[in-house]
């Protein structure tokens, strides 16, 4: 069995460094609660402990910030989910790792992921294209894993597109309902999602 | 076995009649594509084939319309999912019916449901409270069904809250990916969602 992933594992920062990633994280939490439209640059500066001039050291403006938050969230998908899962030759174990890591990524960093899911319409067309392509890469990685399982005769009688979307839906929805102060501990949520996800698609 | 539900089964109209429900449906489709903020009363009137004065016969304004669309979508949940499923004494068959009908409801009427999922923040607090309570009723109906299955020893070792959210996430996500002109026919999507959902939670 794959070693269980550690809780509170540090999320790798994007290229712009730790301070910038803190700004994205704070901004994501606010946007997640207030919505992108209602969030001002002042709100973000205040939450990040920066002056209004200071915040412009990190970003050019609100839309740019939204894009950076999404790039940061997608970096976490690349580094925290896809890269480690790609190292695993066994498709069943790879799928298990994807579900474990995606679930944990959502539980640990709800804000940024929620913004990626909810605020796509607020991006400029060029930025939207970039984020959509990165999401697509992740989707295709999951679908390939399912096709691999199909070739081994382990997949239920499912279209691999439909199955990949089913799994993704089950997982991404965590950002809508999970509360860090809730009754069910993170490890249990992860374990139960693995149980549900694996049995949903595997014979 | 439960009779399969008919495709294109007429969705029961809300109290305000068929014409009003057509207006909600058209408005929902536009809001779904353009977003609530970007949709004007002119856009809606045009799509519904009404004059700008005519549309105010059906609604008081844009927020009121958003609320009516959501009430209409939740009427469909009550009449199209909860009411028929409640008639089924066997919990396993009841869960299957919930998944069949919810999946079909999303495939047939993507617009209104998407609006319910995406635009909650645009409601007035009183309206939001009403819709949230109706969603909660549906969630609790699913959770009760899972608890019933647990008491029969049929549920996997899952918290019924986590399992209910897992199933809901899997289903609601259909409104994000499903395209009516896509490759996979609606009946197949429904069948595969039943397969995934039942196996995700049942032993």
CSV table of C-alpha atoms in Angstrom, one decimal:
chain,number,residue,atom,x,y,z
A,1,UNK,CA,0.0,0.0,0.0
A,2,UNK,CA,1.1,3.6,-0.8
A,3,UNK,CA,2.2,5.5,2.2
A,4,UNK,CA,-0.6,7.8,3.4
A,5,UNK,CA,0.0,11.5,2.5
A,6,UNK,CA,0.9,13.8,5.4
A,7,UNK,CA,-1.6,16.3,6.6
A,8,UNK,CA,-0.4,19.9,6.5
A,9,UNK,CA,2.2,19.0,4.0
A,10,UNK,CA,3.6,22.3,2.8
A,11,UNK,CA,2.0,23.3,-0.5
A,12,UNK,CA,4.8,24.2,-2.9
A,13,UNK,CA,4.9,27.9,-3.6
A,14,UNK,CA,4.7,29.2,-7.2
A,15,UNK,CA,7.8,30.9,-8.8
A,16,UNK,CA,7.1,34.2,-7.2
A,17,UNK,CA,8.0,33.0,-3.8
A,18,UNK,CA,6.4,32.4,-0.4
A,19,UNK,CA,5.3,36.0,0.3
A,20,UNK,CA,3.4,36.2,-3.0
A,21,UNK,CA,1.7,32.9,-2.4
A,22,UNK,CA,0.6,34.2,1.0
A,23,UNK,CA,-1.0,37.1,-0.7
A,24,UNK,CA,-2.8,34.8,-3.2
A,25,UNK,CA,-4.0,32.6,-0.4
A,26,UNK,CA,-5.4,35.5,1.7
A,27,UNK,CA,-7.0,37.0,-1.4
A,28,UNK,CA,-8.5,33.7,-2.3
A,29,UNK,CA,-10.1,33.3,1.1
A,30,UNK,CA,-11.7,36.7,0.9
A,31,UNK,CA,-12.9,36.3,-2.7
A,32,UNK,CA,-14.3,32.9,-1.7
A,33,UNK,CA,-16.4,34.5,1.1
A,34,UNK,CA,-17.3,37.9,-0.5
A,35,UNK,CA,-17.2,36.9,-4.2
A,36,UNK,CA,-14.8,38.4,-6.7
A,37,UNK,CA,-17.0,41.4,-7.6
A,38,UNK,CA,-17.5,42.5,-4.0
A,39,UNK,CA,-13.8,42.2,-3.0
A,40,UNK,CA,-11.8,45.4,-3.2
A,41,UNK,CA,-8.0,45.8,-3.4
A,42,UNK,CA,-8.3,47.5,0.0
A,43,UNK,CA,-9.9,44.3,1.5
A,44,UNK,CA,-7.0,42.2,0.1
A,45,UNK,CA,-4.2,44.6,1.2
A,46,UNK,CA,-5.7,44.6,4.7
A,47,UNK,CA,-6.0,40.8,5.0
A,48,UNK,CA,-2.4,40.4,3.7
A,49,UNK,CA,-1.1,43.0,6.1
A,50,UNK,CA,0.1,45.2,3.3
A,51,UNK,CA,-0.4,48.9,2.4
A,52,UNK,CA,-2.4,49.6,-0.7
A,53,UNK,CA,0.9,50.6,-2.4
A,54,UNK,CA,2.6,47.5,-1.1
A,55,UNK,CA,0.1,45.1,-2.7
A,56,UNK,CA,0.9,46.5,-6.1
A,57,UNK,CA,4.4,45.2,-5.7
A,58,UNK,CA,2.8,41.7,-6.1
A,59,UNK,CA,0.1,42.3,-8.6
A,60,UNK,CA,-1.0,44.8,-11.2
A,61,UNK,CA,-4.7,44.7,-10.4
A,62,UNK,CA,-7.7,42.7,-9.3
A,63,UNK,CA,-8.1,40.6,-12.5
A,64,UNK,CA,-4.4,40.0,-12.6
A,65,UNK,CA,-4.6,38.8,-9.0
A,66,UNK,CA,-7.5,36.5,-9.8
A,67,UNK,CA,-5.4,35.0,-12.6
A,68,UNK,CA,-2.4,34.6,-10.3
A,69,UNK,CA,-4.6,32.8,-7.7
A,70,UNK,CA,-5.8,30.4,-10.3
A,71,UNK,CA,-2.2,29.8,-11.6
A,72,UNK,CA,-1.2,29.2,-8.0
A,73,UNK,CA,-4.0,26.7,-7.5
A,74,UNK,CA,-3.1,24.9,-10.7
A,75,UNK,CA,0.5,24.8,-9.7
A,76,UNK,CA,-0.7,22.9,-6.6
A,77,UNK,CA,-2.5,20.5,-8.9
A,78,UNK,CA,0.6,20.0,-11.0
A,79,UNK,CA,3.1,19.7,-8.1
A,80,UNK,CA,0.8,18.2,-5.5
A,81,UNK,CA,-1.3,15.7,-7.5
A,82,UNK,CA,-0.2,15.1,-11.1
A,83,UNK,CA,3.6,14.9,-10.6
A,84,UNK,CA,3.6,12.4,-7.7
A,85,UNK,CA,0.8,10.4,-9.2
A,86,UNK,CA,2.6,10.1,-12.6
A,87,UNK,CA,5.5,8.4,-10.8
A,88,UNK,CA,3.2,5.5,-9.9
A,89,UNK,CA,3.2,2.8,-12.6
A,90,UNK,CA,0.3,0.8,-11.2
A,91,UNK,CA,-2.9,2.4,-12.5
A,92,UNK,CA,-5.1,1.4,-9.6
A,93,UNK,CA,-2.6,2.8,-7.1
A,94,UNK,CA,-2.2,5.9,-9.3
A,95,UNK,CA,-6.0,6.6,-9.2
A,96,UNK,CA,-6.0,6.1,-5.4
A,97,UNK,CA,-3.2,8.7,-5.1
A,98,UNK,CA,-5.1,11.1,-7.3
A,99,UNK,CA,-8.2,10.9,-5.1
A,100,UNK,CA,-6.2,11.1,-1.8
A,101,UNK,CA,-4.2,14.1,-2.9
A,102,UNK,CA,-7.0,16.0,-4.6
A,103,UNK,CA,-9.2,15.5,-1.6
A,104,UNK,CA,-6.5,16.7,0.7
A,105,UNK,CA,-5.6,19.6,-1.5
A,106,UNK,CA,-9.3,20.8,-1.3
A,107,UNK,CA,-9.5,20.3,2.4
A,108,UNK,CA,-6.3,22.2,3.1
A,109,UNK,CA,-6.7,25.1,0.7
A,110,UNK,CA,-10.4,25.6,0.1
A,111,UNK,CA,-10.2,29.3,-0.9
A,112,UNK,CA,-7.9,29.1,-4.0
A,113,UNK,CA,-9.6,26.1,-5.4
A,114,UNK,CA,-13.1,27.5,-4.9
A,115,UNK,CA,-12.0,30.6,-6.8
A,116,UNK,CA,-10.7,28.4,-9.7
A,117,UNK,CA,-14.1,26.7,-9.8
A,118,UNK,CA,-16.4,29.7,-9.3
A,119,UNK,CA,-14.8,32.8,-10.9
A,120,UNK,CA,-13.8,31.6,-14.4
A,121,UNK,CA,-16.2,34.2,-16.0
A,122,UNK,CA,-14.3,37.1,-14.4
A,123,UNK,CA,-11.0,36.3,-16.2
A,124,UNK,CA,-9.9,38.0,-19.5
A,125,UNK,CA,-10.3,35.7,-22.5
A,126,UNK,CA,-6.5,35.1,-22.7
A,127,UNK,CA,-6.2,34.2,-19.1
A,128,UNK,CA,-9.3,32.0,-19.2
A,129,UNK,CA,-7.8,30.1,-22.1
A,130,UNK,CA,-4.6,29.4,-20.1
A,131,UNK,CA,-6.5,28.2,-17.0
A,132,UNK,CA,-8.9,26.1,-19.1
A,133,UNK,CA,-5.9,24.4,-20.8
A,134,UNK,CA,-4.3,23.6,-17.4
A,135,UNK,CA,-7.7,22.1,-16.1
A,136,UNK,CA,-7.9,20.1,-19.3
A,137,UNK,CA,-4.5,18.6,-18.7
A,138,UNK,CA,-5.6,17.4,-15.3
A,139,UNK,CA,-8.8,16.0,-16.6
A,140,UNK,CA,-6.9,14.1,-19.3
A,141,UNK,CA,-4.5,12.7,-16.8
A,142,UNK,CA,-7.4,11.2,-14.9
A,143,UNK,CA,-9.0,9.9,-18.0
A,144,UNK,CA,-5.8,8.3,-19.2
A,145,UNK,CA,-5.5,6.6,-15.8
A,146,UNK,CA,-9.1,5.3,-16.2
A,147,UNK,CA,-8.3,4.1,-19.8
A,148,UNK,CA,-5.3,2.3,-18.4
A,149,UNK,CA,-7.6,0.6,-15.9
A,150,UNK,CA,-10.0,-0.3,-18.7
A,151,UNK,CA,-7.2,-2.0,-20.7
A,152,UNK,CA,-6.5,-4.1,-17.6
A,153,UNK,CA,-10.1,-5.1,-17.3
A,154,UNK,CA,-10.5,-3.3,-14.0
A,155,UNK,CA,-12.9,-0.5,-14.9
A,156,UNK,CA,-16.6,-1.0,-14.7
A,157,UNK,CA,-18.6,-0.7,-17.9
A,158,UNK,CA,-18.2,3.1,-18.1
A,159,UNK,CA,-17.2,5.6,-20.6
A,160,UNK,CA,-13.9,7.0,-19.4
A,161,UNK,CA,-15.0,10.6,-20.0
A,162,UNK,CA,-18.2,10.2,-18.0
A,163,UNK,CA,-16.3,8.3,-15.2
A,164,UNK,CA,-13.6,11.1,-15.1
A,165,UNK,CA,-16.2,13.8,-14.8
A,166,UNK,CA,-18.1,11.7,-12.1
A,167,UNK,CA,-15.0,11.5,-10.0
A,168,UNK,CA,-14.0,15.1,-10.5
A,169,UNK,CA,-17.5,16.3,-9.5
A,170,UNK,CA,-17.5,14.2,-6.4
A,171,UNK,CA,-14.1,15.7,-5.4
A,172,UNK,CA,-14.5,19.3,-6.4
A,173,UNK,CA,-17.8,19.6,-4.5
A,174,UNK,CA,-15.8,19.3,-1.2
A,175,UNK,CA,-15.0,23.0,-1.6
A,176,UNK,CA,-18.7,23.8,-1.3
A,177,UNK,CA,-19.6,21.8,1.8
A,178,UNK,CA,-16.4,21.1,3.8
A,179,UNK,CA,-15.9,23.2,6.9
A,180,UNK,CA,-12.6,23.0,8.7
A,181,UNK,CA,-14.3,23.3,12.1
A,182,UNK,CA,-16.8,20.5,11.2
A,183,UNK,CA,-17.5,17.2,12.9
A,184,UNK,CA,-15.7,14.9,10.4
A,185,UNK,CA,-11.8,14.9,10.6
A,186,UNK,CA,-9.9,15.5,7.4
A,187,UNK,CA,-8.3,12.1,7.4
A,188,UNK,CA,-11.7,10.5,7.6
A,189,UNK,CA,-13.1,12.6,4.7
A,190,UNK,CA,-10.1,11.6,2.6
A,191,UNK,CA,-10.5,7.9,3.5
A,192,UNK,CA,-14.2,7.9,2.7
A,193,UNK,CA,-13.7,9.7,-0.6
A,194,UNK,CA,-11.1,7.1,-1.6
A,195,UNK,CA,-13.6,4.4,-0.7
A,196,UNK,CA,-16.4,6.0,-2.7
A,197,UNK,CA,-14.3,7.0,-5.7
A,198,UNK,CA,-12.5,3.7,-6.2
A,199,UNK,CA,-15.7,1.7,-5.9
A,200,UNK,CA,-17.6,4.0,-8.1
A,201,UNK,CA,-15.4,3.2,-11.1
A,202,UNK,CA,-13.6,-0.1,-10.4
A,203,UNK,CA,-15.1,-3.5,-10.6
B,1,UNK,CA,-37.1,-3.2,-11.1
B,2,UNK,CA,-38.4,0.4,-11.2
B,3,UNK,CA,-39.7,1.4,-14.6
B,4,UNK,CA,-37.1,3.6,-16.3
B,5,UNK,CA,-38.0,7.3,-16.3
B,6,UNK,CA,-39.1,8.7,-19.7
B,7,UNK,CA,-36.9,11.1,-21.5
B,8,UNK,CA,-38.5,14.5,-22.3
B,9,UNK,CA,-41.0,13.9,-19.5
B,10,UNK,CA,-42.8,17.2,-19.1
B,11,UNK,CA,-41.3,19.1,-16.1
B,12,UNK,CA,-44.2,20.2,-13.9
B,13,UNK,CA,-44.7,24.0,-14.2
B,14,UNK,CA,-44.8,26.0,-11.0
B,15,UNK,CA,-48.0,27.7,-9.8
B,16,UNK,CA,-47.6,30.6,-12.2
B,17,UNK,CA,-48.3,28.5,-15.2
B,18,UNK,CA,-46.6,27.3,-18.4
B,19,UNK,CA,-45.9,30.7,-19.9
B,20,UNK,CA,-44.1,31.9,-16.8
B,21,UNK,CA,-42.1,28.7,-16.6
B,22,UNK,CA,-41.0,29.3,-20.2
B,23,UNK,CA,-39.8,32.7,-19.3
B,24,UNK,CA,-37.8,31.2,-16.3
B,25,UNK,CA,-36.4,28.6,-18.5
B,26,UNK,CA,-35.2,31.0,-21.2
B,27,UNK,CA,-33.9,33.4,-18.6
B,28,UNK,CA,-32.0,30.6,-16.9
B,29,UNK,CA,-30.3,29.6,-20.2
B,30,UNK,CA,-29.1,33.1,-20.8
B,31,UNK,CA,-27.9,33.7,-17.2
B,32,UNK,CA,-26.2,30.4,-17.4
B,33,UNK,CA,-24.2,31.4,-20.5
B,34,UNK,CA,-23.6,35.1,-19.8
B,35,UNK,CA,-23.7,35.1,-16.0
B,36,UNK,CA,-26.3,36.9,-13.9
B,37,UNK,CA,-24.4,40.2,-13.7
B,38,UNK,CA,-24.0,40.5,-17.5
B,39,UNK,CA,-27.6,39.5,-18.3
B,40,UNK,CA,-30.0,42.5,-18.9
B,41,UNK,CA,-33.8,42.5,-18.7
B,42,UNK,CA,-33.7,43.3,-22.5
B,43,UNK,CA,-31.8,40.1,-23.2
B,44,UNK,CA,-34.4,38.1,-21.3
B,45,UNK,CA,-37.4,39.8,-22.9
B,46,UNK,CA,-35.8,39.2,-26.3
B,47,UNK,CA,-35.1,35.5,-25.7
B,48,UNK,CA,-38.6,35.0,-24.3
B,49,UNK,CA,-40.2,36.8,-27.2
B,50,UNK,CA,-41.8,39.4,-25.0
B,51,UNK,CA,-41.6,43.2,-25.0
B,52,UNK,CA,-39.8,44.9,-22.2
B,53,UNK,CA,-43.1,45.9,-20.8
B,54,UNK,CA,-44.5,42.4,-21.3
B,55,UNK,CA,-41.8,40.8,-19.2
B,56,UNK,CA,-42.8,42.8,-16.2
B,57,UNK,CA,-46.1,41.0,-16.3
B,58,UNK,CA,-44.2,38.0,-15.1
B,59,UNK,CA,-41.6,39.4,-12.8
B,60,UNK,CA,-40.8,42.5,-10.8
B,61,UNK,CA,-37.1,42.7,-11.7
B,62,UNK,CA,-33.9,40.8,-12.2
B,63,UNK,CA,-33.3,39.6,-8.7
B,64,UNK,CA,-37.0,38.6,-8.4
B,65,UNK,CA,-36.5,36.7,-11.6
B,66,UNK,CA,-33.4,34.9,-10.3
B,67,UNK,CA,-35.4,33.9,-7.2
B,68,UNK,CA,-38.3,32.6,-9.4
B,69,UNK,CA,-35.9,30.6,-11.5
B,70,UNK,CA,-34.5,29.0,-8.4
B,71,UNK,CA,-37.9,28.3,-6.9
B,72,UNK,CA,-38.9,26.8,-10.3
B,73,UNK,CA,-35.8,24.6,-10.2
B,74,UNK,CA,-36.5,23.5,-6.6
B,75,UNK,CA,-40.1,22.8,-7.6
B,76,UNK,CA,-38.7,20.4,-10.1
B,77,UNK,CA,-36.6,18.8,-7.4
B,78,UNK,CA,-39.7,18.4,-5.1
B,79,UNK,CA,-42.0,17.2,-7.8
B,80,UNK,CA,-39.6,15.3,-10.1
B,81,UNK,CA,-37.3,13.7,-7.6
B,82,UNK,CA,-38.4,13.8,-3.9
B,83,UNK,CA,-42.1,13.1,-4.3
B,84,UNK,CA,-41.8,10.0,-6.6
B,85,UNK,CA,-38.8,8.7,-4.6
B,86,UNK,CA,-40.6,9.1,-1.3
B,87,UNK,CA,-43.3,6.6,-2.5
B,88,UNK,CA,-40.7,3.8,-2.8
B,89,UNK,CA,-40.4,1.9,0.5
B,90,UNK,CA,-37.3,0.0,-0.4
B,91,UNK,CA,-34.3,2.2,0.4
B,92,UNK,CA,-32.0,0.8,-2.3
B,93,UNK,CA,-34.6,1.3,-5.0
B,94,UNK,CA,-35.3,4.7,-3.6
B,95,UNK,CA,-31.6,5.7,-3.9
B,96,UNK,CA,-31.5,4.4,-7.5
B,97,UNK,CA,-34.6,6.5,-8.3
B,98,UNK,CA,-33.0,9.6,-6.8
B,99,UNK,CA,-29.9,9.2,-8.9
B,100,UNK,CA,-31.8,8.4,-12.1
B,101,UNK,CA,-34.2,11.4,-11.7
B,102,UNK,CA,-31.6,13.9,-10.5
B,103,UNK,CA,-29.3,13.0,-13.4
B,104,UNK,CA,-32.1,13.3,-15.9
B,105,UNK,CA,-33.3,16.5,-14.4
B,106,UNK,CA,-29.8,18.0,-14.9
B,107,UNK,CA,-29.5,16.7,-18.4
B,108,UNK,CA,-32.9,18.0,-19.5
B,109,UNK,CA,-32.8,21.4,-17.8
B,110,UNK,CA,-29.2,22.4,-17.3
B,111,UNK,CA,-29.8,26.2,-17.3
B,112,UNK,CA,-32.1,26.5,-14.2
B,113,UNK,CA,-30.1,24.1,-12.2
B,114,UNK,CA,-26.8,25.8,-13.0
B,115,UNK,CA,-28.3,29.1,-11.9
B,116,UNK,CA,-29.3,27.5,-8.6
B,117,UNK,CA,-25.8,26.2,-8.1
B,118,UNK,CA,-23.8,29.3,-9.3
B,119,UNK,CA,-25.7,32.4,-8.4
B,120,UNK,CA,-26.7,32.1,-4.7
B,121,UNK,CA,-24.6,35.1,-3.8
B,122,UNK,CA,-26.8,37.4,-6.0
B,123,UNK,CA,-30.0,36.7,-4.0
B,124,UNK,CA,-31.3,39.0,-1.3
B,125,UNK,CA,-30.7,37.5,2.2
B,126,UNK,CA,-34.4,36.5,2.6
B,127,UNK,CA,-34.6,34.8,-0.7
B,128,UNK,CA,-31.3,33.1,-0.1
B,129,UNK,CA,-32.6,31.7,3.2
B,130,UNK,CA,-35.6,30.2,1.4
B,131,UNK,CA,-33.6,28.5,-1.3
B,132,UNK,CA,-31.0,27.2,1.2
B,133,UNK,CA,-33.8,25.7,3.2
B,134,UNK,CA,-35.2,23.9,0.2
B,135,UNK,CA,-31.8,22.6,-0.8
B,136,UNK,CA,-31.3,21.4,2.8
B,137,UNK,CA,-34.6,19.5,2.6
B,138,UNK,CA,-33.3,17.6,-0.4
B,139,UNK,CA,-30.0,16.9,1.1
B,140,UNK,CA,-31.7,15.5,4.2
B,141,UNK,CA,-33.9,13.3,2.1
B,142,UNK,CA,-30.8,11.8,0.5
B,143,UNK,CA,-29.1,11.4,3.9
B,144,UNK,CA,-32.1,9.7,5.5
B,145,UNK,CA,-32.2,7.3,2.6
B,146,UNK,CA,-28.5,6.5,3.3
B,147,UNK,CA,-29.2,6.1,7.0
B,148,UNK,CA,-32.0,3.7,6.1
B,149,UNK,CA,-29.5,1.7,4.0
B,150,UNK,CA,-27.0,1.8,6.9
B,151,UNK,CA,-29.6,0.3,9.3
B,152,UNK,CA,-30.1,-2.5,6.8
B,153,UNK,CA,-26.3,-3.1,6.7
B,154,UNK,CA,-26.1,-2.2,3.0
B,155,UNK,CA,-24.1,1.0,3.3
B,156,UNK,CA,-20.3,0.9,3.1
B,157,UNK,CA,-18.5,2.1,6.1
B,158,UNK,CA,-19.2,5.8,5.4
B,159,UNK,CA,-20.5,8.8,7.3
B,160,UNK,CA,-23.9,9.4,5.8
B,161,UNK,CA,-23.2,13.2,5.6
B,162,UNK,CA,-20.0,12.6,3.7
B,163,UNK,CA,-21.7,10.0,1.4
B,164,UNK,CA,-24.6,12.3,0.7
B,165,UNK,CA,-22.3,15.2,-0.3
B,166,UNK,CA,-20.2,12.8,-2.4
B,167,UNK,CA,-23.3,11.7,-4.3
B,168,UNK,CA,-24.6,15.2,-4.7
B,169,UNK,CA,-21.2,16.5,-6.0
B,170,UNK,CA,-21.0,13.7,-8.5
B,171,UNK,CA,-24.5,14.6,-9.8
B,172,UNK,CA,-24.6,18.4,-9.7
B,173,UNK,CA,-21.3,18.6,-11.6
B,174,UNK,CA,-23.1,17.3,-14.7
B,175,UNK,CA,-24.4,20.9,-15.2
B,176,UNK,CA,-20.7,21.9,-15.7
B,177,UNK,CA,-19.7,19.4,-18.3
B,178,UNK,CA,-22.7,17.9,-20.0
B,179,UNK,CA,-23.4,19.2,-23.6
B,180,UNK,CA,-26.7,18.2,-25.2
B,181,UNK,CA,-24.9,17.9,-28.5
B,182,UNK,CA,-22.1,15.7,-27.0
B,183,UNK,CA,-21.1,12.2,-27.9
B,184,UNK,CA,-22.7,10.3,-25.0
B,185,UNK,CA,-26.5,9.9,-25.2
B,186,UNK,CA,-28.5,11.0,-22.1
B,187,UNK,CA,-29.7,7.5,-21.3
B,188,UNK,CA,-26.1,6.3,-21.1
B,189,UNK,CA,-25.0,9.1,-18.9
B,190,UNK,CA,-27.9,8.3,-16.5
B,191,UNK,CA,-27.2,4.6,-16.5
B,192,UNK,CA,-23.5,5.2,-15.8
B,193,UNK,CA,-24.2,7.7,-13.0
B,194,UNK,CA,-26.5,5.1,-11.4
B,195,UNK,CA,-23.7,2.5,-11.7
B,196,UNK,CA,-21.1,4.9,-10.2
B,197,UNK,CA,-23.4,6.3,-7.5
B,198,UNK,CA,-24.8,3.0,-6.2
B,199,UNK,CA,-21.4,1.3,-6.1
B,200,UNK,CA,-19.8,4.4,-4.5
B,201,UNK,CA,-22.0,4.0,-1.4
B,202,UNK,CA,-23.4,0.5,-1.3
B,203,UNK,CA,-21.5,-2.7,-0.3
